[in-house]
Short mmCIF file of C-alpha atoms in Angstrom, two decimals:
data_model
loop_
_atom_site.label_atom_id
_atom_site.label_comp_id
_atom_site.label_asym_id
_atom_site.label_seq_id
_atom_site.Cartn_x
_atom_site.Cartn_y
_atom_site.Cartn_z
CA UNK N 153 17.07 -19.29 -13.31
CA UNK N 154 14.02 -17.55 -13.23
CA UNK N 155 13.81 -13.54 -14.82
CA UNK N 156 11.37 -12.73 -12.21
CA UNK N 157 11.14 -13.55 -8.62
CA UNK N 158 7.58 -13.10 -6.85
CA UNK N 159 7.71 -12.68 -2.84
CA UNK N 160 4.83 -13.73 -0.88
CA UNK N 161 4.66 -12.50 2.86
CA UNK N 162 2.12 -14.69 4.50
CA UNK N 163 1.09 -14.35 7.75
CA UNK N 164 -2.06 -16.23 8.82
CA UNK N 165 -3.37 -15.78 5.31
CA UNK N 166 -5.42 -18.81 4.30
CA UNK N 167 -8.76 -17.38 3.64
CA UNK N 168 -6.95 -15.69 0.92
CA UNK N 169 -3.56 -16.93 -0.39
CA UNK N 170 -4.92 -19.79 -2.50
CA UNK N 171 -6.51 -16.93 -4.73
CA UNK N 172 -3.85 -14.49 -4.67
CA UNK N 173 -0.74 -17.27 -5.54
CA UNK N 174 -3.33 -18.59 -8.58
CA UNK N 175 -3.25 -14.88 -9.09
CA UNK N 176 0.44 -15.08 -9.73
CA UNK N 177 0.45 -18.89 -10.98
CA UNK N 178 -1.81 -17.32 -14.40
CA UNK N 179 0.53 -14.14 -14.89
CA UNK N 180 1.03 -14.57 -18.70
CA UNK N 181 4.81 -13.96 -17.80
CA UNK N 182 6.19 -17.18 -17.05
CA UNK N 183 9.58 -17.56 -16.26
CA UNK N 184 9.06 -16.92 -12.93
CA UNK N 185 9.79 -18.37 -8.91
CA UNK N 186 7.07 -17.88 -6.49
CA UNK N 187 8.28 -17.56 -3.07
CA UNK N 188 6.13 -17.65 -0.03
CA UNK N 189 7.75 -16.88 3.07
CA UNK N 190 5.65 -18.11 5.79
CA UNK N 191 5.98 -15.71 8.87
CA UNK N 192 5.17 -17.99 11.66
CA UNK N 193 1.24 -18.44 10.40
CA UNK N 194 -0.65 -21.21 13.45
CA UNK N 195 -3.32 -21.81 10.29
CA UNK N 196 -3.50 -23.44 6.89
CA UNK N 197 -1.44 -21.12 5.38
CA UNK N 198 1.79 -23.49 4.65
CA UNK N 199 -0.52 -26.57 3.98
CA UNK N 200 -2.24 -24.38 1.33
CA UNK N 201 0.83 -22.95 0.01
CA UNK N 202 2.60 -26.95 -0.29
CA UNK N 203 -0.39 -28.34 -1.68
CA UNK N 204 -0.31 -25.64 -4.29
CA UNK N 205 3.14 -26.03 -5.12
CA UNK N 206 2.49 -29.85 -5.86
CA UNK N 207 0.63 -28.62 -8.89
CA UNK N 208 3.36 -25.88 -9.87
CA UNK N 209 6.82 -26.31 -9.76
CA UNK N 210 7.56 -22.27 -9.59
CA UNK N 211 6.43 -22.77 -5.71
CA UNK N 212 8.51 -22.46 -2.92
CA UNK N 213 7.94 -22.38 0.70
CA UNK N 214 9.82 -21.35 3.60
CA UNK N 215 8.88 -20.67 7.42
CA UNK N 216 10.51 -18.61 9.94
CA UNK N 217 9.51 -17.50 13.37
CA UNK N 218 6.82 -14.17 13.01
CA UNK N 219 8.84 -11.15 11.97
CA UNK N 220 6.38 -8.77 10.14
CA UNK N 221 5.97 -8.06 6.50
CA UNK N 222 9.23 -6.78 6.13
CA UNK N 223 11.44 -9.23 7.59
CA UNK N 224 9.55 -11.38 5.30
CA UNK N 225 9.97 -9.52 2.28
CA UNK N 226 13.41 -9.26 3.23
CA UNK N 227 13.88 -12.96 3.65
CA UNK N 228 12.11 -13.01 0.34
CA UNK N 229 15.23 -11.46 -0.85
CA UNK N 230 17.57 -13.59 0.01
CA UNK N 231 16.33 -16.50 -1.21
CA UNK N 232 15.43 -15.03 -4.49
CA UNK N 233 17.24 -15.94 -7.65
CA UNK N 234 15.39 -13.72 -10.56
CA UNK N 235 17.51 -10.42 -11.64
CA UNK N 236 13.84 -8.73 -11.46
CA UNK N 237 11.87 -8.79 -7.97
CA UNK N 238 8.23 -8.30 -7.29
CA UNK N 239 6.31 -8.76 -4.05
CA UNK N 240 2.57 -8.93 -3.32
CA UNK N 241 0.79 -9.30 -0.26
CA UNK N 242 -1.10 -12.63 0.41
CA UNK N 243 -4.54 -11.32 0.19
CA UNK N 244 -4.31 -8.90 -3.01
CA UNK N 245 -4.32 -9.73 -6.63
CA UNK N 246 -2.73 -8.77 -9.97
CA UNK N 247 -4.30 -8.75 -13.36
CA UNK N 248 -2.64 -11.98 -15.70
CA UNK N 249 -0.69 -9.22 -17.51
CA UNK N 250 0.94 -7.53 -14.73
CA UNK N 251 4.46 -8.63 -14.61
CA UNK N 252 4.54 -8.76 -18.62
CA UNK N 253 3.65 -4.88 -18.99
CA UNK N 254 6.06 -3.88 -16.23
CA UNK N 255 9.08 -6.33 -17.51
CA UNK N 256 8.46 -4.83 -21.43
CA UNK N 257 8.36 -0.92 -19.83
CA UNK N 258 11.80 -1.58 -18.08
CA UNK N 259 13.26 -2.95 -21.30
CA UNK N 260 11.99 0.02 -22.94
CA UNK N 261 12.78 2.83 -20.27
CA UNK N 262 16.52 1.30 -19.63
CA UNK N 263 17.09 3.88 -17.09
CA UNK N 264 14.41 3.26 -15.18
CA UNK N 265 14.50 0.78 -12.12
CA UNK N 266 10.92 0.40 -10.90
CA UNK N 267 8.11 -0.25 -13.20
CA UNK N 268 4.68 0.49 -11.21
CA UNK N 269 1.04 0.12 -12.34
CA UNK N 270 -2.46 1.70 -10.76
CA UNK N 271 -4.06 -0.05 -8.44
CA UNK N 272 -8.13 -0.56 -7.47
CA UNK N 273 -9.51 -1.53 -4.29
CA UNK N 274 -11.38 -4.20 -3.89
CA UNK N 275 -13.72 -5.88 -0.63
CA UNK N 276 -13.42 -8.89 1.18
CA UNK N 277 -15.38 -10.84 -1.94
CA UNK N 278 -13.15 -9.36 -4.60
CA UNK N 279 -15.46 -7.04 -5.73
CA UNK N 280 -14.17 -3.81 -6.88
CA UNK N 281 -15.19 -0.89 -4.04
CA UNK N 282 -12.50 2.10 -5.49
CA UNK N 283 -10.29 3.05 -8.23
CA UNK N 284 -7.08 4.12 -6.88
CA UNK N 285 -5.10 7.16 -7.67
CA UNK N 286 -4.44 7.52 -11.56
CA UNK N 287 -1.03 8.98 -11.45
CA UNK N 288 0.68 10.00 -14.85
CA UNK N 289 4.11 10.34 -12.31
CA UNK N 290 7.31 8.87 -14.37
CA UNK N 291 10.87 9.38 -14.45
CA UNK N 292 12.13 11.16 -11.69
CA UNK N 293 9.28 11.23 -9.03
CA UNK N 294 10.54 11.99 -6.16
CA UNK N 295 8.75 15.24 -5.50
CA UNK N 296 5.43 13.43 -6.10
CA UNK N 297 6.05 10.22 -4.16
CA UNK N 298 7.06 13.04 -1.08
CA UNK N 299 3.73 14.05 -0.99
CA UNK N 300 1.62 10.78 -1.34
CA UNK N 301 2.76 7.08 -1.91
CA UNK N 302 1.85 6.90 -5.45
CA UNK N 303 2.43 3.23 -5.89
CA UNK N 304 -0.11 3.12 -2.82
CA UNK N 305 0.86 -0.61 -1.46
CA UNK N 306 3.52 -3.30 -1.19
CA UNK N 307 2.03 -5.85 -3.79
CA UNK N 308 2.92 -3.13 -7.07
CA UNK N 309 5.95 -2.51 -8.57
CA UNK N 310 8.49 -4.93 -10.08
CA UNK N 311 12.14 -3.78 -9.55
CA UNK N 312 15.65 -4.58 -10.95
CA UNK N 313 17.37 -6.43 -8.33
CA UNK N 314 20.74 -4.23 -8.32
CA UNK N 315 18.79 -1.32 -6.77
CA UNK N 316 18.17 -2.97 -3.57
CA UNK N 317 22.00 -3.21 -3.65
CA UNK N 318 21.96 0.77 -3.55
CA UNK N 319 19.53 1.12 -0.83
CA UNK N 320 19.38 -2.05 1.33
CA UNK N 321 16.34 -3.92 2.61
CA UNK N 322 13.36 -3.25 3.88
CA UNK N 323 13.20 -1.12 7.42
CA UNK N 324 12.12 -4.30 9.74
CA UNK N 325 11.36 -1.48 12.68
CA UNK N 326 8.52 -0.15 10.39
CA UNK N 327 5.26 -1.42 11.32
CA UNK N 328 3.20 0.55 8.96
CA UNK N 329 4.37 2.72 5.56
CA UNK N 330 7.55 0.51 5.08
CA UNK N 331 6.55 0.24 1.90
CA UNK N 332 6.55 3.92 0.86
CA UNK N 333 9.88 4.29 2.46
CA UNK N 334 11.09 1.93 0.35
CA UNK N 335 9.55 3.69 -2.49
CA UNK N 336 11.14 6.64 -1.38
CA UNK N 337 14.65 5.53 -1.13
CA UNK N 338 14.79 3.89 -4.67
CA UNK N 339 13.12 7.43 -5.86
CA UNK N 340 16.28 9.22 -4.42
CA UNK N 341 18.36 6.96 -6.95
CA UNK N 342 16.48 5.73 -9.59
CA UNK N 343 13.74 6.86 -12.43
CA UNK N 344 9.86 5.03 -12.10
CA UNK N 345 8.61 3.48 -15.30
CA UNK N 346 4.57 3.75 -15.36
CA UNK N 347 2.00 1.10 -16.82
CA UNK N 348 -1.24 3.21 -16.87
CA UNK N 349 -3.31 0.21 -16.56
CA UNK N 350 -5.32 -0.90 -13.15
CA UNK N 351 -2.89 -4.23 -12.48
CA UNK N 352 -3.04 -4.21 -8.70
CA UNK N 353 -6.05 -5.23 -7.12
CA UNK N 354 -5.84 -3.98 -3.12
CA UNK N 355 -8.13 -5.88 -0.89
CA UNK N 356 -9.41 -3.15 1.46
CA UNK N 357 -10.42 -3.67 5.22
CA UNK N 358 -13.47 -2.11 6.63
CA UNK N 359 -12.32 -2.63 10.20
CA UNK N 360 -8.88 -0.68 11.05
CA UNK N 361 -9.55 -0.43 14.89
CA UNK N 362 -7.79 3.02 16.44
CA UNK N 363 -4.85 1.61 17.62
CA UNK N 364 -3.89 0.10 14.40
CA UNK N 365 -4.46 3.82 12.86
CA UNK N 366 -2.33 5.69 15.70
CA UNK N 367 0.56 3.22 14.97
CA UNK N 368 -0.09 4.32 11.37
CA UNK N 369 0.62 7.74 11.96
CA UNK N 370 3.73 7.04 14.11
CA UNK N 371 5.45 5.34 11.59
CA UNK N 372 4.53 7.19 8.68
CA UNK N 373 5.55 10.43 10.38
CA UNK N 374 8.80 8.61 10.89
CA UNK N 375 8.99 7.64 7.16
CA UNK N 376 7.93 11.49 6.17
CA UNK N 377 10.87 12.79 8.00
CA UNK N 378 13.48 10.74 7.05
CA UNK N 379 12.97 11.22 3.69
CA UNK N 380 12.91 14.94 3.89
CA UNK N 381 16.31 14.25 5.75
CA UNK N 382 17.42 13.19 2.75
CA UNK N 383 15.53 15.48 0.10
CA UNK N 384 17.06 17.91 -1.79
CA UNK N 385 16.90 21.39 -0.57
CA UNK N 386 14.11 22.55 -3.38
CA UNK N 387 12.15 19.69 -2.44
CA UNK N 388 11.75 20.85 1.55
CA UNK N 389 8.89 23.23 0.93
CA UNK N 390 6.66 20.08 0.19
CA UNK N 391 6.49 18.59 3.76
CA UNK N 392 3.41 20.24 4.84
CA UNK N 393 1.71 19.02 1.74
CA UNK N 394 2.79 15.36 2.51
CA UNK N 395 1.80 15.62 6.09
CA UNK N 396 -1.62 17.55 5.21
CA UNK N 397 -1.99 14.50 2.85
CA UNK N 398 -0.83 12.00 5.50
CA UNK N 399 -3.33 13.11 7.85
CA UNK N 400 -6.49 13.45 5.31
CA UNK N 401 -5.52 9.72 4.74
CA UNK N 402 -5.85 8.64 8.10
CA UNK N 403 -9.04 10.60 8.92
CA UNK N 404 -10.15 8.33 5.97
CA UNK N 405 -8.92 5.32 7.47
CA UNK N 406 -10.54 5.95 11.16
CA UNK N 407 -13.76 6.61 9.74
CA UNK N 408 -14.47 3.67 7.27
CA UNK N 409 -17.84 1.90 8.24
CA UNK N 410 -19.95 3.76 10.97
CA UNK N 411 -17.90 3.95 14.06
CA UNK N 412 -20.23 1.72 16.95
CA UNK N 413 -20.58 3.59 20.40
CA UNK N 414 -17.32 1.61 21.12
CA UNK N 415 -15.25 3.08 18.52
CA UNK N 416 -15.37 6.77 19.86
CA UNK N 417 -11.68 7.22 20.23
CA UNK N 418 -11.88 6.18 16.56
CA UNK N 419 -14.09 9.00 16.01
CA UNK N 420 -11.94 11.37 18.21
CA UNK N 421 -8.67 10.33 16.78
CA UNK N 422 -10.56 11.07 13.09
CA UNK N 423 -11.10 14.38 14.18
CA UNK N 424 -7.61 14.66 15.63
CA UNK N 425 -6.57 14.16 11.52
CA UNK N 426 -8.95 16.12 10.53
CA UNK N 427 -7.60 19.53 12.42
CA UNK N 428 -4.14 18.24 11.74
CA UNK N 429 -4.84 18.31 7.83
CA UNK N 430 -6.41 21.48 8.23
CA UNK N 431 -3.74 22.86 10.27
CA UNK N 432 -0.96 21.94 7.75
CA UNK N 433 -3.05 22.79 4.34
CA UNK N 434 -5.64 25.42 5.47
CA UNK N 435 -7.08 25.93 2.04
CA UNK N 436 -8.28 21.92 2.35
CA UNK N 437 -11.32 24.09 3.94
CA UNK N 438 -12.48 25.54 0.95
CA UNK N 439 -11.22 22.88 -2.03
CA UNK N 440 -11.81 19.35 -0.36
CA UNK N 441 -15.13 18.55 -0.36
CA UNK N 442 -14.83 14.99 0.73
CA UNK N 443 -12.46 16.10 3.73
CA UNK N 444 -15.86 18.49 4.74
CA UNK N 445 -17.88 15.41 4.69
CA UNK N 446 -15.51 13.80 6.89
CA UNK N 447 -15.76 16.48 9.31
CA UNK N 448 -19.20 16.31 9.29
CA UNK N 449 -19.07 12.13 9.59
CA UNK N 450 -16.83 12.11 12.70
CA UNK N 451 -19.48 14.94 14.42
CA UNK N 452 -22.38 13.04 13.42
CA UNK N 453 -21.10 9.78 15.45
CA UNK N 454 -20.34 11.77 17.85
CA UNK N 455 -22.79 13.50 18.41
CA UNK N 456 -26.00 10.53 18.01
CA UNK N 457 -26.55 6.61 18.79
CA UNK N 458 -25.25 4.40 16.80
CA UNK N 459 -28.69 3.44 15.08
CA UNK N 460 -29.52 7.21 14.26
CA UNK N 461 -25.64 8.10 13.20
CA UNK N 462 -26.05 5.04 10.62
CA UNK N 463 -29.20 6.47 9.53
CA UNK N 464 -28.23 10.05 9.07
CA UNK N 465 -24.80 9.03 7.40
CA UNK N 466 -26.77 7.07 5.12
CA UNK N 467 -29.08 9.40 3.72
CA UNK N 468 -26.57 12.59 4.18
CA UNK N 469 -23.26 11.67 4.33
CA UNK N 470 -21.73 9.38 1.64
CA UNK N 471 -19.75 6.62 2.91
CA UNK N 472 -17.38 6.31 -0.28
CA UNK N 473 -15.55 9.39 -0.15
CA UNK N 474 -12.97 9.21 -2.88
CA UNK N 475 -9.56 10.48 -1.53
#
């Protein structure tokens, strides 16, 4: 049996799936199986996966009706044979040493059930656009993880299989933040170990629509409320910072790119997110300059026609505001 099972949820992933698969196929750690879980795709996703399966016997393809990414991950867990599990979305990439480094970290730190790495953000062409969070959190990381999703995405950790028997599968009712929910549940029971290298390349979309950001708000709030309902009493004071961080992130997502005249609702949502973050953490007005820049960006988009707004933003307000 393979030591590590890699699970790839894939829905209409034809444009990126082969690149993602090859980043897994080219791992230095070779004792793996690669499970592509087709989630009801109607493009060439299955054909691409099956073609690569002929090239690499470690690849297995399973097709299901559409159920969402959490359902696909859970389906993959059911098929997995490995002692360790890792997940990668069908548009993300790994560096070639990702699995090897995380596996080694777990062998050194026997108490840890989860190994994770740093993430960098890439664009549609695979170019680096922004460094991710350079955390140093390890061991009992629940306090840090309650405040922000340090792992940043679902393509990051390597997890001992028995940990899922303790916490259960991914919550299929969550359409966003389902990965954060899982990491929080794991952190309640197990230690984490960090591989302090950027080994996960997360493909960032610049086309988030207001409806998706609003859905993200709804489901992330559910995750936060559930996590703090189960968190120890001494950590309850962290909830306001968790909410402030969430609304900073939502504002950032809403303002990616220069909204057009058709995106007025998106800009209004961004302003609401910004003022909500101020409400939960007023000190941000004085100490977090990018948040102020986002507020100005929103006001410019609301006050000027799209072409003029784009010029003003390009000259006076940087488009890449680190978060």
